Coordinates of C-alpha atoms and ligand atoms in Angstrom, one line a residue:
M85 CA -18.4 6.7 13.2
D86 CA -15.0 7.6 14.8
S87 CA -12.3 5.2 13.7
R88 CA -10.9 5.8 17.6
D89 CA -14.5 3.5 18.7
V90 CA -13.7 0.6 16.4
K91 CA -13.4 -2.2 18.9
S92 CA -14.0 -5.3 16.4
V93 CA -12.9 -6.1 12.7
V94 CA -13.7 -9.1 10.1
I95 CA -11.3 -10.2 7.7
V96 CA -12.7 -12.6 5.0
G97 CA -9.5 -14.8 3.5
A98 CA -7.0 -15.8 5.8
G99 CA -4.4 -16.3 3.1
T100 CA -1.0 -14.5 2.2
M101 CA -2.5 -11.0 3.3
G102 CA -5.5 -11.9 5.4
H103 CA -3.6 -13.4 8.2
S104 CA -1.0 -10.6 8.3
I105 CA -3.7 -7.8 8.4
A106 CA -5.4 -9.2 11.0
Q107 CA -2.6 -9.5 13.1
V108 CA -2.0 -5.7 12.4
F109 CA -5.3 -5.1 13.7
A110 CA -4.6 -7.2 16.8
Q111 CA -1.6 -5.3 17.2
A112 CA -3.4 -2.1 17.8
G113 CA -5.7 -3.6 20.4
I114 CA -8.7 -4.5 18.1
D115 CA -10.5 -7.9 18.1
V116 CA -10.1 -9.7 15.0
G117 CA -12.6 -12.3 13.6
L118 CA -10.4 -13.8 10.6
V119 CA -12.7 -16.0 8.3
D120 CA -11.9 -18.6 5.7
I121 CA -13.8 -21.1 4.0
N122 CA -10.5 -23.5 4.5
K123 CA -9.6 -24.4 8.0
G124 CA -6.3 -25.6 6.8
A125 CA -5.9 -21.7 5.8
L126 CA -6.8 -20.9 9.3
E127 CA -4.5 -23.1 10.9
R128 CA -1.3 -21.8 8.5
A129 CA -2.6 -18.5 9.3
L130 CA -2.1 -18.9 13.1
R131 CA 1.2 -20.5 12.7
L132 CA 2.5 -17.6 10.4
I133 CA 1.1 -15.0 12.7
K134 CA 3.1 -16.3 15.7
S135 CA 6.2 -16.4 13.4
N136 CA 5.8 -12.7 12.3
L137 CA 5.1 -11.8 15.9
K138 CA 8.2 -13.6 17.1
T139 CA 10.1 -11.5 13.9
L140 CA 8.7 -8.3 15.0
A141 CA 9.9 -8.9 18.9
D142 CA 13.2 -10.0 17.7
F143 CA 13.3 -6.6 16.1
G144 CA 12.1 -4.8 19.1
R145 CA 9.1 -3.6 17.4
I146 CA 6.9 -5.1 19.7
S147 CA 7.7 -6.6 23.2
S148 CA 7.3 -10.5 23.7
V149 CA 5.0 -10.2 26.6
E150 CA 2.4 -8.7 24.5
I151 CA 2.2 -11.6 21.8
P152 CA -0.2 -13.9 24.0
K153 CA -2.7 -10.8 24.0
I154 CA -2.3 -10.3 20.3
L155 CA -3.0 -14.0 19.9
E156 CA -6.1 -13.8 22.2
R157 CA -7.6 -10.9 20.0
I158 CA -7.6 -13.3 16.9
H159 CA -10.7 -15.5 16.3
P160 CA -10.3 -17.7 13.6
S161 CA -13.6 -19.1 12.3
T162 CA -15.0 -20.6 9.2
D163 CA -18.7 -19.3 10.0
L164 CA -19.0 -15.7 8.5
A165 CA -22.3 -15.4 9.9
V166 CA -21.0 -15.3 13.5
A167 CA -17.8 -13.4 12.6
A168 CA -19.7 -10.5 10.9
Q169 CA -21.8 -9.9 14.1
E170 CA -21.4 -6.6 15.6
T171 CA -18.1 -5.8 13.5
D172 CA -17.3 -2.3 12.9
F173 CA -15.2 -2.7 9.6
A174 CA -15.2 -5.8 7.4
L175 CA -12.1 -6.3 4.9
E176 CA -12.2 -9.1 2.2
A177 CA -8.9 -10.4 1.5
V178 CA -9.9 -13.6 -0.6
V179 CA -8.7 -14.6 -3.9
E180 CA -8.5 -12.0 -6.7
V181 CA -11.5 -13.5 -8.7
P182 CA -14.6 -11.4 -9.3
D183 CA -17.2 -14.0 -8.9
V184 CA -15.4 -14.9 -5.6
K185 CA -15.7 -11.5 -4.4
R186 CA -19.2 -10.6 -5.4
E187 CA -20.3 -13.4 -3.4
V188 CA -18.1 -12.3 -0.3
F189 CA -19.5 -9.0 -0.4
R190 CA -23.2 -10.2 -0.9
Q191 CA -22.8 -12.1 2.3
L192 CA -21.2 -9.2 4.0
D193 CA -24.0 -7.0 3.0
E194 CA -26.5 -9.4 4.5
L195 CA -24.5 -10.5 7.5
C196 CA -23.1 -7.1 8.8
S197 CA -25.1 -4.1 10.6
K198 CA -25.7 -1.7 7.7
D199 CA -23.2 1.0 9.3
T200 CA -20.5 -1.4 9.0
I201 CA -17.8 -0.3 6.5
L202 CA -16.8 -2.8 3.6
A203 CA -13.4 -2.7 2.4
S204 CA -11.7 -4.9 -0.3
N205 CA -7.8 -5.6 -0.6
T206 CA -8.2 -6.0 -4.3
S207 CA -4.9 -5.3 -6.1
T208 CA -6.7 -4.3 -9.2
L209 CA -10.2 -5.3 -9.6
D210 CA -12.9 -2.4 -9.9
V211 CA -14.9 -3.9 -7.0
F212 CA -17.5 -0.9 -7.3
S213 CA -18.6 -2.3 -10.3
I214 CA -18.3 -6.0 -8.9
A215 CA -20.0 -5.6 -5.4
D216 CA -24.1 -5.6 -5.7
I217 CA -24.6 -3.9 -2.0
R218 CA -27.4 -1.9 -0.4
Q219 CA -25.4 1.2 0.2
P220 CA -22.4 1.4 -2.2
S221 CA -21.4 4.7 0.0
R222 CA -19.7 2.3 2.8
L223 CA -17.7 0.5 0.2
V224 CA -14.0 1.2 0.0
V225 CA -10.7 -0.1 -1.0
S226 CA -7.7 -0.4 1.5
H227 CA -5.0 -1.9 -0.3
W228 CA -2.3 -3.2 1.8
F229 CA 1.3 -4.2 0.7
A230 CA 3.2 -7.3 1.8
P231 CA 4.1 -7.9 4.5
P232 CA 1.4 -5.7 6.2
Y233 CA 3.0 -5.7 9.5
I234 CA 6.0 -4.2 8.2
I235 CA 5.3 -2.1 5.0
P236 CA 3.7 1.1 6.0
L237 CA 1.6 2.0 2.9
V238 CA -2.3 1.5 2.7
E239 CA -3.9 3.0 -0.4
V240 CA -7.3 4.2 0.1
V241 CA -9.4 4.5 -2.9
P242 CA -13.0 5.7 -3.0
G243 CA -15.5 4.3 -5.6
P244 CA -17.9 6.7 -7.2
K245 CA -20.6 6.5 -4.4
T246 CA -18.2 6.2 -1.5
S247 CA -18.7 8.6 0.7
S248 CA -16.3 11.3 2.1
E249 CA -17.0 10.1 5.7
V250 CA -16.3 6.6 4.8
I251 CA -13.0 7.6 3.2
T252 CA -12.0 9.8 6.1
F253 CA -12.9 7.3 8.3
T254 CA -10.7 4.2 6.7
A255 CA -7.6 6.5 6.7
N256 CA -8.0 7.4 10.0
L257 CA -8.4 3.7 11.2
M258 CA -5.4 3.0 9.1
E259 CA -3.4 5.6 10.9
R260 CA -4.7 4.2 14.3
L261 CA -3.0 1.0 13.0
G262 CA 0.3 2.9 12.5
K263 CA 0.0 2.7 8.8
R264 CA 0.4 5.6 6.2
P265 CA -2.5 5.8 4.2
V266 CA -2.6 7.4 1.0
I267 CA -6.0 8.6 -0.2
M268 CA -6.7 8.6 -4.0
K269 CA -8.8 11.1 -5.5
R270 CA -10.8 8.2 -7.7
F271 CA -10.6 4.5 -8.7
V272 CA -8.1 3.6 -11.5
P273 CA -7.2 -0.3 -11.5
S274 CA -4.0 -1.1 -9.9
F275 CA -4.1 2.3 -8.0
I276 CA -0.8 4.0 -7.5
V277 CA 1.8 1.8 -6.6
N278 CA 1.1 -1.5 -8.7
R279 CA 0.7 0.9 -11.8
I280 CA 4.1 1.9 -11.6
Q281 CA 5.0 -1.6 -10.5
Q282 CA 3.4 -2.9 -14.1
A283 CA 5.4 -0.5 -16.0
I284 CA 8.4 -1.6 -14.5
I285 CA 8.0 -5.2 -14.8
I286 CA 6.9 -4.6 -18.6
T287 CA 10.4 -2.8 -19.0
V288 CA 12.1 -5.6 -17.0
M289 CA 10.7 -8.5 -19.1
E290 CA 11.8 -6.4 -22.2
M291 CA 15.1 -6.4 -21.4
L292 CA 14.9 -10.0 -20.2
E293 CA 13.5 -11.4 -23.2
N294 CA 15.9 -9.6 -25.6
G295 CA 18.7 -10.5 -23.3
W296 CA 20.1 -6.8 -23.1
A297 CA 21.4 -7.4 -19.5
T298 CA 21.5 -10.2 -17.0
P299 CA 18.9 -10.6 -14.4
E300 CA 21.8 -10.2 -11.5
D301 CA 22.8 -6.7 -13.5
I302 CA 19.5 -5.3 -13.9
D303 CA 18.8 -6.0 -10.0
L304 CA 22.6 -4.5 -9.4
A305 CA 21.6 -1.5 -11.7
V306 CA 18.4 -0.6 -9.9
K307 CA 19.4 -1.2 -6.5
T308 CA 22.6 0.8 -6.7
S309 CA 20.7 3.9 -8.3
L310 CA 17.1 4.1 -8.0
G311 CA 17.5 2.0 -4.7
V312 CA 19.6 5.1 -3.1
R313 CA 17.4 7.8 -4.6
L314 CA 13.8 6.9 -4.4
P315 CA 13.2 6.4 -0.9
I316 CA 14.3 10.1 -0.5
V317 CA 12.6 11.8 -3.6
G318 CA 10.1 9.5 -4.5
A319 CA 9.1 9.3 -8.1
V320 CA 7.8 12.8 -8.8
Q321 CA 10.1 14.9 -6.9
T322 CA 13.0 13.3 -8.6
L323 CA 11.5 15.1 -11.8
D324 CA 12.3 18.4 -9.9
F325 CA 15.8 17.1 -9.2
T326 CA 16.5 16.2 -12.8
G327 CA 15.0 19.6 -14.1
L328 CA 11.7 19.7 -15.7
D329 CA 13.4 21.5 -19.1
L330 CA 15.2 18.1 -19.4
I331 CA 12.3 16.0 -18.6
Y332 CA 10.7 17.9 -21.4
D333 CA 13.2 17.8 -23.8
I334 CA 13.5 14.0 -23.1
Q335 CA 9.8 13.1 -23.5
N336 CA 9.8 15.6 -27.0
S337 CA 12.6 13.4 -28.3
V338 CA 10.4 10.2 -27.3
G339 CA 7.2 11.8 -28.8
M340 CA 5.7 11.6 -25.0
A341 CA 5.2 15.2 -24.3
V342 CA 3.0 15.9 -21.1
G343 CA 1.2 19.1 -20.9
L344 CA 1.9 19.5 -17.0
I345 CA 5.8 19.4 -17.5
K346 CA 5.2 22.0 -20.8
E347 CA 3.2 24.2 -18.7
R348 CA 5.9 24.2 -15.9
V349 CA 8.8 24.8 -17.9
E350 CA 6.7 27.6 -20.2
Q351 CA 6.3 29.3 -16.5
G352 CA 10.2 29.2 -15.7
H353 CA 9.4 26.6 -13.1
L354 CA 12.4 24.3 -13.8
G355 CA 12.3 22.2 -10.4
V356 CA 15.0 22.5 -7.6
K357 CA 17.1 25.0 -9.8
T358 CA 14.3 27.7 -9.7
S359 CA 13.2 26.7 -6.6
K360 CA 9.9 25.5 -8.0
G361 CA 8.8 22.9 -10.0
I362 CA 6.1 20.2 -9.7
Y363 CA 6.9 21.0 -5.8
D364 CA 7.3 24.4 -4.5
Y365 CA 10.7 24.9 -2.3
G366 CA 9.4 28.0 -0.9
G367 CA 12.1 30.1 -2.2
R368 CA 14.7 27.9 -0.7
S369 CA 18.3 28.2 -2.5
E370 CA 19.0 25.5 -4.7
E371 CA 22.4 24.8 -2.4
E372 CA 20.4 24.4 0.8
I373 CA 17.9 22.0 -1.3
L374 CA 20.7 19.8 -2.7
Q375 CA 22.4 19.9 0.7
K376 CA 19.6 18.5 2.3
R377 CA 19.1 16.0 -0.5
D378 CA 23.1 14.8 -0.3
E379 CA 22.9 14.4 3.4
L380 CA 19.8 12.0 3.0
Y381 CA 21.5 10.1 0.3
L382 CA 24.4 9.8 2.3
K383 CA 22.6 8.4 5.1
M384 CA 20.9 5.7 2.5
L385 CA 24.0 4.6 1.0
N386 CA 25.9 4.4 4.5
Y387 CA 23.1 2.1 5.5
L388 CA 22.6 -0.1 2.2
E389 CA 26.1 -0.8 2.5
D390 CA 26.1 -1.8 6.0
I391 CA 23.5 -4.2 5.3
N392 CA 25.2 -5.7 1.9
A393 CA 21.6 -4.4 0.4
F394 CA 23.6 -4.7 -3.1
D395 CA 24.1 -8.4 -2.9
P396 CA 21.0 -10.7 -3.9
V397 CA 18.7 -11.8 -1.0
Ligands
LIG30 P1 -4.6 -15.9 -1.2 O1 -4.6 -16.9 -2.3 O2 -3.0 -16.2 -0.2 O3 -5.6 -16.2 0.0 C1 -6.8 -16.0 -0.3 C2 -7.6 -17.0 0.8 O4 -8.9 -16.6 0.4 C3 -7.6 -18.4 0.9 O5 -6.9 -18.7 2.0 C4 -8.8 -18.9 0.4 O6 -9.2 -20.1 1.0 C5 -9.8 -17.6 0.7 N1 -11.1 -17.9 0.6 C6 -11.3 -17.7 -0.8 N2 -12.7 -17.8 -1.2 C7 -13.6 -17.4 0.2 C8 -14.7 -17.2 0.7 N3 -15.4 -17.2 -0.2 N4 -14.5 -16.7 2.0 C9 -13.6 -16.9 2.9 N5 -12.4 -17.2 2.5 C10 -12.3 -17.2 1.0 O7 -4.3 -14.7 -1.9 P2 -3.7 -13.1 -1.2 O8 -2.4 -13.3 -1.8 O9 -3.8 -13.0 0.5 O10 -4.6 -12.1 -1.7 C11 -5.7 -11.7 -1.3 C12 -6.1 -10.3 -2.0 O11 -5.3 -9.5 -1.7 C13 -6.3 -10.5 -3.5 O12 -7.5 -9.7 -4.0 C14 -4.9 -9.8 -3.9 O13 -5.0 -9.2 -4.9 C15 -4.7 -9.0 -2.8 N6 -3.6 -8.4 -2.6 C16 -2.4 -9.4 -2.6 C17 -1.0 -9.1 -2.6 C18 -0.1 -10.1 -2.2 O14 1.2 -9.8 -2.1 N7 -0.2 -11.4 -2.3 C19 -0.7 -7.6 -1.9 C20 -2.0 -6.8 -1.9 C21 -3.1 -7.1 -2.3

């Protein structure tokens, strides 16, 4: 199926994620069955969607005249059997409990057509082992980030049996919604961002537990360094700017040598200073690359200072 032909989707679970994912589909002109076992959750979902849409309109992201039409496309229901009829894409965003997800996939498998793509918004679970469905080739993770109507990323994660068509379809569908899908090569628990976030959480907890720095100072340190750099160079390209030879020495000194870095260093690919590291800078000079980086850092710094981003929210 072509993602441009998708007319109707179903979102199961109308909590923190489900309500706002439903909103994003509706903003893209797609009809959404929003299903929850709890009627109160559906009422809250509609209240929150209205408030989210107002925020987007206040910031000029949507026009306020569109809001009634967007709301009309969202069909709240406690009846999955009705909502699942004639749906092209079904995404579960129920609680992160394996037994609950297994039962939701059992119902979706029974109620949806055999062509419906079944997706999970799980943060970390191996739904490919949990879900027992007839066609595992149509099961995929599409992992969104809160709040979904603002954060661009959706991680698209295939299981061992997910077909390449389903992966492409899902990524294209996310693009149609205005999202920035990143397709992982294979399933690993927590995917890309939550894996990185977990490493941060462990380190932060260690510092707090040991009283090495105050919460305020840790956040100020992060915001005034990584906060300026990461939006520009990401987590990997930053290594090229540091210099892979230095990274290699640091890794050796803490007993964590990584084959990939060793290999590049041995080949003389040290990062920006040799115009090739983990990334290839196509022969551009160090000055040229650094000038572009600095221009972007300065734009970022100006903006962050302008909005007082270094103060706590
Ligand atoms: P939530 O608790 O806010 O919402 C879950 C909703 O699912 C509730 O409204 C509940 O009534 C409903 N539900 C439970 N069982 C159901 C069933 N059988 N059928 C229909 N509805 C059912 O949870 P959340 O924070 O929105 O998380 C949902 C999923 O998204 C989880 O897998 C979570 O790991 C993932 N996720 C969460 C975040 C986040 O920031 N909260 C971010 C990314 C992914």
